[in-house]
Short mmCIF file of C-alpha atoms and ligand atoms in Angstrom, two decimals:
data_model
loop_
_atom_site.label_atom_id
_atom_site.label_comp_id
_atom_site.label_asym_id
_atom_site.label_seq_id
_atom_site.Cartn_x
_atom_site.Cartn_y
_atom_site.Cartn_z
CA UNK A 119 0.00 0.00 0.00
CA UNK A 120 2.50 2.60 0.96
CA UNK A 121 4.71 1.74 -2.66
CA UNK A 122 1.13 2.56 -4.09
CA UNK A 123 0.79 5.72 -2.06
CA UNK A 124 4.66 6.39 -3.10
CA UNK A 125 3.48 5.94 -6.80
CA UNK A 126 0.50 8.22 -6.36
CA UNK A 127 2.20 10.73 -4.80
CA UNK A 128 4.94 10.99 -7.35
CA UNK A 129 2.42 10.65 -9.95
CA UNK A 130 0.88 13.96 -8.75
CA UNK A 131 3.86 15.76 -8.16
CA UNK A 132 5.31 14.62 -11.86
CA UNK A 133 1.94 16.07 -13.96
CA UNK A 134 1.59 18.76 -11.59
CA UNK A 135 -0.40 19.27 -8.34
CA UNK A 136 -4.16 19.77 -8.73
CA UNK A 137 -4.08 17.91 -12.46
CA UNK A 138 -6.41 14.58 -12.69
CA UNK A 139 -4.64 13.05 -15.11
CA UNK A 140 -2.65 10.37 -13.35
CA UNK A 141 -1.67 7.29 -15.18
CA UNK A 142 -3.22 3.99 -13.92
CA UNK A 143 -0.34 1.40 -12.92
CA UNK A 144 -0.46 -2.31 -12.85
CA UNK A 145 -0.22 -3.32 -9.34
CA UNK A 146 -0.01 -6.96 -9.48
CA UNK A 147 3.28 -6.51 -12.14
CA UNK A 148 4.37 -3.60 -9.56
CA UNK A 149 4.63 -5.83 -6.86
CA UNK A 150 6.30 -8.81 -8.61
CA UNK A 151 8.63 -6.34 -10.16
CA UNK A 152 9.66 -5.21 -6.31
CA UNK A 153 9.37 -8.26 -4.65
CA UNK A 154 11.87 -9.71 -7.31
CA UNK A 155 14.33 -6.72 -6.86
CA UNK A 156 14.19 -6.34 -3.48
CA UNK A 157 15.16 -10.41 -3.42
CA UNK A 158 18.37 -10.23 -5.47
CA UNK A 159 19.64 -6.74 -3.85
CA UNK A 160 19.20 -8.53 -0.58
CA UNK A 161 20.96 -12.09 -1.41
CA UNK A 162 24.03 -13.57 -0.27
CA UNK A 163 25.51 -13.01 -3.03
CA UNK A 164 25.16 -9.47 -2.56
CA UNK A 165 27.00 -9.69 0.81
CA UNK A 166 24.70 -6.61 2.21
CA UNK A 167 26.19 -4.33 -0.18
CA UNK A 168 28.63 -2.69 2.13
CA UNK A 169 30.35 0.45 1.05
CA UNK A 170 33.10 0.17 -1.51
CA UNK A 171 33.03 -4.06 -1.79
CA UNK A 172 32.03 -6.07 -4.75
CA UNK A 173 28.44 -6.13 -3.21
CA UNK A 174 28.13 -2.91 -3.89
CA UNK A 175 29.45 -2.32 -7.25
CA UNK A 176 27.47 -5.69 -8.53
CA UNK A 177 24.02 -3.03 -7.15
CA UNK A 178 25.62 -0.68 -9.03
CA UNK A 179 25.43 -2.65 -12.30
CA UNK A 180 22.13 -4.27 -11.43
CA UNK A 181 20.33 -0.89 -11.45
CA UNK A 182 21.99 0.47 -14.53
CA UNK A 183 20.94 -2.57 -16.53
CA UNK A 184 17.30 -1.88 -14.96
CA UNK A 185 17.46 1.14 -16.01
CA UNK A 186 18.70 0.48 -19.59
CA UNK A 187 15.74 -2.09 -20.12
CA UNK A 188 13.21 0.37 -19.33
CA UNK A 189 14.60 2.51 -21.56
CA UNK A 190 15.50 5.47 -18.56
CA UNK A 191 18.42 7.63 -20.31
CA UNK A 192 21.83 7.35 -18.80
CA UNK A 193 22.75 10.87 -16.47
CA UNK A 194 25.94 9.98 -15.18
CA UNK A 195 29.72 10.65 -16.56
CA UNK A 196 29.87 10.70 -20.34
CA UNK A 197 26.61 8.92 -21.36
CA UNK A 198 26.93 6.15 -18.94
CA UNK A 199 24.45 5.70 -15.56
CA UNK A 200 27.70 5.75 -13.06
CA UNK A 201 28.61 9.24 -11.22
CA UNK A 202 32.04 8.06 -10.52
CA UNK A 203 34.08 9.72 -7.47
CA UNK A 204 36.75 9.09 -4.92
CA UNK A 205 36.07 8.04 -1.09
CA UNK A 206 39.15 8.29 1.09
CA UNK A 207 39.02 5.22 3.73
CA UNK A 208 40.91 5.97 6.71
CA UNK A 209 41.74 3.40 9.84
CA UNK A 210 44.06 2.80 12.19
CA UNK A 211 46.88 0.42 13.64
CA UNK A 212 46.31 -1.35 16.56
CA UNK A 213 49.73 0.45 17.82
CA UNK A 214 48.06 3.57 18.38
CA UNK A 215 48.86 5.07 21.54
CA UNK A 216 48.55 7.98 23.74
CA UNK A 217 50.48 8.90 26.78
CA UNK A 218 50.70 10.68 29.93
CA UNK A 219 53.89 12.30 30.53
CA UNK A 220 54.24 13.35 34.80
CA UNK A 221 57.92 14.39 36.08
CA UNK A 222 59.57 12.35 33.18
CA UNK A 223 57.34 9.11 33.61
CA UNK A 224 54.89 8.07 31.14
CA UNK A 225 51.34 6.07 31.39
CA UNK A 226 50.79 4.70 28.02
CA UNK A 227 46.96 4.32 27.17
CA UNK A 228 46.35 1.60 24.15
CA UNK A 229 43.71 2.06 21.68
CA UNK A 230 40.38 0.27 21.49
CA UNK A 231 41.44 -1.01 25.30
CA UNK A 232 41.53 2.54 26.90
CA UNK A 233 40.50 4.77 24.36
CA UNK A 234 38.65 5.16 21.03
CA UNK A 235 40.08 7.23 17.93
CA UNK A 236 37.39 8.63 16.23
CA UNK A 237 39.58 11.34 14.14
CA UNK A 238 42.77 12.45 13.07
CA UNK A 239 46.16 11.75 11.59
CA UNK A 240 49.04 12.63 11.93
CA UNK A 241 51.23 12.01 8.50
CA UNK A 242 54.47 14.13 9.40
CA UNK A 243 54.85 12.79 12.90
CA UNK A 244 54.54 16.33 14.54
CA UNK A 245 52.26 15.12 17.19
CA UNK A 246 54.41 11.62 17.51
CA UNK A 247 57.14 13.87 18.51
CA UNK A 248 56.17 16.52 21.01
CA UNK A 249 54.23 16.94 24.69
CA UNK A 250 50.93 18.84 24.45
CA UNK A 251 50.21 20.48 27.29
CA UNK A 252 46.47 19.69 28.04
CA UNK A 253 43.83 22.34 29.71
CA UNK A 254 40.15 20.93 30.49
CA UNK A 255 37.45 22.96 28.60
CA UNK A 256 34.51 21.86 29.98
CA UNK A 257 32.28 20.31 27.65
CA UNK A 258 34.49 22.12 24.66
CA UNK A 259 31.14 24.11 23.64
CA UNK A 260 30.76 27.74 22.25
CA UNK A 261 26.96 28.69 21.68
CA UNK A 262 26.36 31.91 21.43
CA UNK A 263 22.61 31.59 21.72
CA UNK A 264 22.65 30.92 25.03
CA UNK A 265 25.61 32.92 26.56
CA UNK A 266 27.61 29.96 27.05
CA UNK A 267 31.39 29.30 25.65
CA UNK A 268 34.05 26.89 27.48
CA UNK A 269 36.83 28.84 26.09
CA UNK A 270 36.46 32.25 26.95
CA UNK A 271 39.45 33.76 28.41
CA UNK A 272 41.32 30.39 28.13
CA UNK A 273 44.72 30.07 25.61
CA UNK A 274 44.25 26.43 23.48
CA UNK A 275 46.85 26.87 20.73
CA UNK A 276 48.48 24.05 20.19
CA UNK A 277 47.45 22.12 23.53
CA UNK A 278 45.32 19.45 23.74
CA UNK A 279 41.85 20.36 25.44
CA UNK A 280 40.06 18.11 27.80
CA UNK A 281 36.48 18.16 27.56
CA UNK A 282 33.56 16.38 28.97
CA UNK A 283 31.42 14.14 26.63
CA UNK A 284 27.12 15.69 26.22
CA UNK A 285 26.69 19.48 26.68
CA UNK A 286 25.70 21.56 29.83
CA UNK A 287 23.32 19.49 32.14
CA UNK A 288 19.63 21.69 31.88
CA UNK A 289 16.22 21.00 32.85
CA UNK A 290 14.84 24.94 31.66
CA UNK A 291 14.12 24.37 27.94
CA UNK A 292 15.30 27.66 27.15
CA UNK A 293 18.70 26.07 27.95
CA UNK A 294 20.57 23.95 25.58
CA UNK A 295 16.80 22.34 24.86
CA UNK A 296 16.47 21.22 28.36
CA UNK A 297 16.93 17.41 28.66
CA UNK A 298 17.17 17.11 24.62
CA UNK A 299 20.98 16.96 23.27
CA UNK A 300 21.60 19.53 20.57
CA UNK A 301 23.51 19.78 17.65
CA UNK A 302 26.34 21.08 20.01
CA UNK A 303 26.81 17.88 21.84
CA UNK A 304 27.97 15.73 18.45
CA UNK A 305 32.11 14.96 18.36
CA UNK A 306 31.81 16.81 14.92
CA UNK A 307 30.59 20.36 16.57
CA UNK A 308 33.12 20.10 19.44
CA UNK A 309 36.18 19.44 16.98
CA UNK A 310 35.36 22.12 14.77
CA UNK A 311 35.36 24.54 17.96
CA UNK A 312 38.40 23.21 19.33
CA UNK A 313 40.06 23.89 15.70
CA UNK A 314 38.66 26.99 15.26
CA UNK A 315 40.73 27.67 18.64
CA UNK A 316 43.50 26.70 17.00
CA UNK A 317 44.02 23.39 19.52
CA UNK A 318 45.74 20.51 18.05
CA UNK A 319 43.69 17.18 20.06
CA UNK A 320 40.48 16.34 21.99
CA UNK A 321 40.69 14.29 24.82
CA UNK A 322 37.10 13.35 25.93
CA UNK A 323 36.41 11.97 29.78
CA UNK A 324 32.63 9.43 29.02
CA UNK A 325 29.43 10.44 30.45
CA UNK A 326 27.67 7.49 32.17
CA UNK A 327 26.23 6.48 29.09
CA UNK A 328 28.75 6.82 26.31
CA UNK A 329 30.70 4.71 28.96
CA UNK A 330 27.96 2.11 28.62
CA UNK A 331 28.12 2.29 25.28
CA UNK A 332 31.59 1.13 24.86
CA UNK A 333 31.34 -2.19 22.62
CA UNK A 334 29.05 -0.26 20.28
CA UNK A 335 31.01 2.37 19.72
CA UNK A 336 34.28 0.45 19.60
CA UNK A 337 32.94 -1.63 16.76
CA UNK A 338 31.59 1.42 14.71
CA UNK A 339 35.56 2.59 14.94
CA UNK A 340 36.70 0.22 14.06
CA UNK A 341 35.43 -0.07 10.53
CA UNK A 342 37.63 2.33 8.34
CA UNK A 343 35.88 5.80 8.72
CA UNK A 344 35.20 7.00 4.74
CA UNK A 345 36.20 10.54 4.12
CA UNK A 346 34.70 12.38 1.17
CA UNK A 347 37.18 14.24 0.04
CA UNK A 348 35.09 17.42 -1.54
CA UNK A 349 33.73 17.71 1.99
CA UNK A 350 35.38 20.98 3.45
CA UNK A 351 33.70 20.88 6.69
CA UNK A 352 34.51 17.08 6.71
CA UNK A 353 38.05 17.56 7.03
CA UNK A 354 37.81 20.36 9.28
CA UNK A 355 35.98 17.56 11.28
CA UNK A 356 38.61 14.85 10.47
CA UNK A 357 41.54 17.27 11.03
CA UNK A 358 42.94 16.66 14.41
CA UNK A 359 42.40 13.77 17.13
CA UNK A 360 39.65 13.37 18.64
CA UNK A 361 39.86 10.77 21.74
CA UNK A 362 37.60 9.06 24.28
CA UNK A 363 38.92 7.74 27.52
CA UNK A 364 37.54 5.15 29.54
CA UNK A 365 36.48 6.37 32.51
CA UNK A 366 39.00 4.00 34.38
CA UNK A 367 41.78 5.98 31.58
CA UNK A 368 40.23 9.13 32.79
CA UNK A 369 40.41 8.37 36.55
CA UNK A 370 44.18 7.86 35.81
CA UNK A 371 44.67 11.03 33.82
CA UNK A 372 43.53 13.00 36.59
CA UNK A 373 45.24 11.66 39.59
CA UNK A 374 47.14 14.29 41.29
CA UNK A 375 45.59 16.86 39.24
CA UNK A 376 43.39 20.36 40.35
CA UNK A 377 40.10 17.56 40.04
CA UNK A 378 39.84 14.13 39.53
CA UNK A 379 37.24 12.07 38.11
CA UNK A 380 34.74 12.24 40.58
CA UNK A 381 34.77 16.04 40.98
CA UNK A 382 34.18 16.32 37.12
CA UNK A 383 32.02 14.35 36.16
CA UNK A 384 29.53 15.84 38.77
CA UNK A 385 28.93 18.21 36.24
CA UNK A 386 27.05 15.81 34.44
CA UNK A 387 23.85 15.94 36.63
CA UNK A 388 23.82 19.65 38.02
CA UNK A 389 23.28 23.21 36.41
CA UNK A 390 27.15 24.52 37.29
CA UNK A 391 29.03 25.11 34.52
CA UNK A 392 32.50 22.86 34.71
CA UNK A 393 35.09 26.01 35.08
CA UNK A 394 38.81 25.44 33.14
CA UNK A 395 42.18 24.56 34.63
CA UNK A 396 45.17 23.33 33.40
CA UNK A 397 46.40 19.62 33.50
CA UNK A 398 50.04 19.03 34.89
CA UNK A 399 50.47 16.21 32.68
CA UNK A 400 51.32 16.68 29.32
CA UNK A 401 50.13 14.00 26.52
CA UNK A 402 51.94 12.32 23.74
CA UNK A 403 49.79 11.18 20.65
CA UNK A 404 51.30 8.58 18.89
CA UNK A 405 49.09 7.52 15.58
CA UNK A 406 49.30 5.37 13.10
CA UNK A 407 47.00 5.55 10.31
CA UNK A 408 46.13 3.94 6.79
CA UNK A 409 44.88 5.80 4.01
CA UNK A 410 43.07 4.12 1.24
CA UNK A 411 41.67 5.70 -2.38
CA UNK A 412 37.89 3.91 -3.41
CA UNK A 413 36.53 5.02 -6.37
CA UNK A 414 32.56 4.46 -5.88
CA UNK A 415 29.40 5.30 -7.54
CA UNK A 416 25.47 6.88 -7.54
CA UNK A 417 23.58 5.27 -10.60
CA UNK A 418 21.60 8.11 -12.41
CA UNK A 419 19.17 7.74 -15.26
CA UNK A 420 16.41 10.65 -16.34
CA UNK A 421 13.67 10.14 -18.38
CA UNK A 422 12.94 13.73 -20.20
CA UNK A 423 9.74 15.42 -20.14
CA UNK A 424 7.28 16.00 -22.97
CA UNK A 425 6.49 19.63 -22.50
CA UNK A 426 8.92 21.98 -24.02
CA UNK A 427 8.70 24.77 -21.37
CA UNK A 428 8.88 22.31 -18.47
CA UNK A 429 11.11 19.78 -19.61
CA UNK A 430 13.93 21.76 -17.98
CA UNK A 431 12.57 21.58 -14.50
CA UNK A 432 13.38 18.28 -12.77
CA UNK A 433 11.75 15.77 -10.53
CA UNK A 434 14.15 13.89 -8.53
CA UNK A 435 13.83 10.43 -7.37
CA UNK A 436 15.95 8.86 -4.92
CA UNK A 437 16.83 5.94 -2.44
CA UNK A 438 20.23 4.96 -1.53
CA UNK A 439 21.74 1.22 -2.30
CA UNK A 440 24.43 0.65 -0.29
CA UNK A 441 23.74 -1.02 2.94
CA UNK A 442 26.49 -2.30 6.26
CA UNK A 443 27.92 -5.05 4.10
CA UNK A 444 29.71 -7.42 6.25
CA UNK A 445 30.30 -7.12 10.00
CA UNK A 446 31.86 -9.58 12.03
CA UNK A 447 31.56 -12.06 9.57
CA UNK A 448 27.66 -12.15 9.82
CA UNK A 449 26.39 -10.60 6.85
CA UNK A 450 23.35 -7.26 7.30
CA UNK A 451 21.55 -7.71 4.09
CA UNK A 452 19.49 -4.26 4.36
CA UNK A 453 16.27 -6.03 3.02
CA UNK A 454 14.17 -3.13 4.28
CA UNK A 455 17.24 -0.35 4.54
CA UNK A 456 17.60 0.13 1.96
CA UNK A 457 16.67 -2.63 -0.75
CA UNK A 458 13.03 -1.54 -0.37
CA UNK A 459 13.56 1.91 -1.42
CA UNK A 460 15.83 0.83 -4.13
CA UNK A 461 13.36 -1.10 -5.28
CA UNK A 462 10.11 0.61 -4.93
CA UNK A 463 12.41 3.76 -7.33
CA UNK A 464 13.47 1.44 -9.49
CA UNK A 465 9.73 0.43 -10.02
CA UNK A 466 8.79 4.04 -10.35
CA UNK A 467 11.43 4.22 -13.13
CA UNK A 468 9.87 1.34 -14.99
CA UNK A 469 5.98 2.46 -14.96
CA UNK A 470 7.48 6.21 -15.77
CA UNK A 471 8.79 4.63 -18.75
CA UNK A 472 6.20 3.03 -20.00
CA UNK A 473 3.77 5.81 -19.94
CA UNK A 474 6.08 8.48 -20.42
CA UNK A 475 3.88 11.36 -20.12
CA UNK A 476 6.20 13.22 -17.49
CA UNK A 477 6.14 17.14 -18.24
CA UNK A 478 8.67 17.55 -16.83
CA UNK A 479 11.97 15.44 -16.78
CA UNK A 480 12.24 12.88 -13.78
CA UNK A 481 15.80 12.05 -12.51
CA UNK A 482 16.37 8.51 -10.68
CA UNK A 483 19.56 8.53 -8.73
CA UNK A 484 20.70 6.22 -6.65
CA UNK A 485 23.08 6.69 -3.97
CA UNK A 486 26.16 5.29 -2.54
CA UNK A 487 27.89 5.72 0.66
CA UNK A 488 24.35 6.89 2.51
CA UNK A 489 25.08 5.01 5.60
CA UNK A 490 28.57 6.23 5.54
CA UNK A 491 27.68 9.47 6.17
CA UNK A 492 25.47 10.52 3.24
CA UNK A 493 28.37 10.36 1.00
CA UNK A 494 26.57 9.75 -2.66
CA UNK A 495 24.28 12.53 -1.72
CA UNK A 496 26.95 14.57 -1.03
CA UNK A 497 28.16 14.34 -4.43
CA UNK A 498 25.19 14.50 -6.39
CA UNK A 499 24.50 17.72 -4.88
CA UNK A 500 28.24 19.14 -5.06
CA UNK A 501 28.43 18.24 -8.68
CA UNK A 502 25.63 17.82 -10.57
CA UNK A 503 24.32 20.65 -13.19
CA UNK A 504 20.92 20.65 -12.74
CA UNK A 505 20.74 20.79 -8.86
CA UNK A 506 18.98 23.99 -9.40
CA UNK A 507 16.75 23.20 -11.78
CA UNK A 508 15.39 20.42 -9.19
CA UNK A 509 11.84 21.46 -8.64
CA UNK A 510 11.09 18.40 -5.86
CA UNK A 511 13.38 15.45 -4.76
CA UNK A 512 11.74 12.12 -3.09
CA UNK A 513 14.45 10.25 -1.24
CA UNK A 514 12.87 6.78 -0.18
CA UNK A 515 14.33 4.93 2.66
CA UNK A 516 13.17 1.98 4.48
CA UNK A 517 9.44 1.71 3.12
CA UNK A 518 9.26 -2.52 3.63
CA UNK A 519 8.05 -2.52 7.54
CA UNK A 520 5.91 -0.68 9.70
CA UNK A 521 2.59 0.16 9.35
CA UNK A 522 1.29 -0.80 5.73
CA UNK A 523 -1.45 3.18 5.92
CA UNK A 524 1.22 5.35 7.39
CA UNK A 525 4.38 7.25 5.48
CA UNK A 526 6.45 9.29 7.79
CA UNK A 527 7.37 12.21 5.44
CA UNK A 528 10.48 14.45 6.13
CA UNK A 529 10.71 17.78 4.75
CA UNK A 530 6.99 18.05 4.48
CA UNK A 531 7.21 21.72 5.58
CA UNK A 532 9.07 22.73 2.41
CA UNK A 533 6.39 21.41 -0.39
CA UNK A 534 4.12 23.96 -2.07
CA UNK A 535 1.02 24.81 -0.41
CA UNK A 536 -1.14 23.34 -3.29
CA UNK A 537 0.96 20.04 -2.75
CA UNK A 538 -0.33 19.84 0.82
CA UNK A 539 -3.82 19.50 0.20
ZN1 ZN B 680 18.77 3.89 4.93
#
């Protein structure tokens, strides 16, 4: 019912909102067609189509030759349905290390065991080779709207900053949304403040339940992190280390110091804000990266439109492919996320085809990289020439479970107001 709905929908928004003329579609053929795509994108043989594997790339080809039997025009790099582009995969060596340097003797800290890596290199060994000093930030936050910065009238150039995991602890709404985390809370936020403060590491002490957390997060580390190059706030974000102690690694780090563990991590359950100090210890970051080049690709066919003055407006419609791939040897074969979306476009694509009576032109594109950070979409938008000329995109993900009456539409705000009727 809801790929019917889908079809409906993007029926009405492809002749135009308020028009009767929508095409009738075979729904017996639409769900073989699905079921049937949805069953080989999801195989074994598929091996959940993980991010730059052969999984993947077999999708890849899948939904081009799709597309080329229903007769959907290529899009992609010179006349073919790929829109080809580089992913950097980044992950590191088990040898990692930091380490606490007090009156000449040094605590060495081992990755994965007492601390995850979720950023940073460190290619020219400058970090390898000297002692930051450290100075605790609180939680490392600057947010203007609501008078609150961690490093006013503190010096972080060069020094590694301390901060606490989560943002200010608030029950007034007005402040840092109360008992909701905001955007200021996320790793990405707090390293772009500490660069933009010219530091050169974040050393993070675990709230309670980032602590609890550990496994989880340990095995999403793990994986090589995927860097899209073109991303200029991404490698702001990916610039310098970014580290989470244990809280046993943090209880170390702060023995003999101005507070120790238990002082600080008080501030996680009352309204005081954490004040700074500096840390007599000094740190040594000792990383050892890999750096891998992945070329990878969004499949993009268009089918044009049949009015001449409309023809250059596009419709967009889009679900990613890719899926987890292989963890742990078990295979995640993203049946519902995001075969079902994949499919249920791909479907679209086909009955488009047939009837082709689409004003204006409808793009299908199909992204990689989505659960690697929204890479392929990334790269559609950063490089594609008609991204202005994209009157409405419908991104599909996960439409195989949940209630069979109920869509749970994103973005809804942003249509037309004859579109919301
Ligand atoms: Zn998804």
């Amino acid at each position: 019912l809801k790929v019917r709905l889908f079809l409906l929908i993007s029926a009405l928004l492809i002749t135009g909102c308020g028009t009767s003329d929508i095409f009738i579609h075979d729904t017996d053929a639409g769900i073989k067609h699905i079921k049937a795509n949805i069953e080989f994108l999801a195989s074994d043989e598929l091996e959940g189509r993980g991010s730059a594997t052969r999984g993947e790339k077999v999708a890849s080809l899948f939904i081009a030759s799709e597309l080329q039997k229903y007769g959907v025009k290529p899009f992609g790099d010179n006349g073919t349905y790929f829109q080809n582009f580089d992913v950097k995969l980044q992950s590191y060596s088990d040898e990692s290390t930091i380490a606490f340097v007090s009156s000449g003797e040094e605590t060495e800290l081992k990755i994965w065991e007492d601390f995850l890596l979720y950023s940073g290199s460190d290619p020219d060994g400058t970090l390898k080779n000297s002692e930051l000093e450290i100075v605790f930030a609180g939680y490392g936050i600057t947010a203007e709207e609501y008078g609150y910065d961690d490093y006013k009238n503190i010096d972080v150039t060069g020094k590694a900053v301390l901060v606490l995991s989560g943002e200010p602890y608030s029950d007034e709404e007005t402040f840092f949304a109360g008992s909701r985390l905001t955007r200021y809370s996320r790793s990405s936020s707090k390293i772009s403040t500490a660069v933009s403060n010219g530091a050169a590491a974040v050393i993070v002490i675990p709230d309670p339940y980032l602590a609890g957390r550990w496994e989880a997060y340990k095995s999403y580390f793990l994986t090589p992190k995927f860097i899209y190059p073109a991303d200029k706030n991404l490698e702001t974000r990916t610039s310098i280390p970014y580290m989470v102690l244990t809280i046993d690694a943090a209880k170390i780090m702060l023995i003999d110091e101005n507070k120790n563990y238990a002082d600080l991590s008080e501030y996680f359950s009352i309204e005081t804000p954490p004040s700074s100090f500096d840390i007599e210890k000094k740190v040594k970051i000792n990383i050892k990266s890999f750096e891998q080049i992945e070329s990878i690709r969004n499949v993009v066919g268009v089918i044009e439109g049949t009015d001449p003055g409309l023809k250059n407006q596009y419709v967009s419609l889009g679900a990613h492919y890719d899926h987890e791939g292989i963890k742990n040897g078990e295979i995640y074969y993203g049946a519902d996320d995001n075969a079902s979306g994949t499919s249920a476009i791909l479907e679209a694509a086909r009955t488009l085809s047939l009837s082709n009576d689409n004003k204006r032109s409808v793009v299908f594109i199909f992204h990689a990289a989505e659960e690697k950070g929204l890479i392929g979409a990334s790269h559609f938008t950063n490089s594609s020439e008609i991204i202005n000329d994209i009157v409405v995109n419908i991104n599909l993900d996960m439409i195989g479970q949940g209630n069979v009456d109920t869509l749970l539409v994103i973005g809804s705000d942003r249509l037309a107001p004859s579109c919301t009727k």
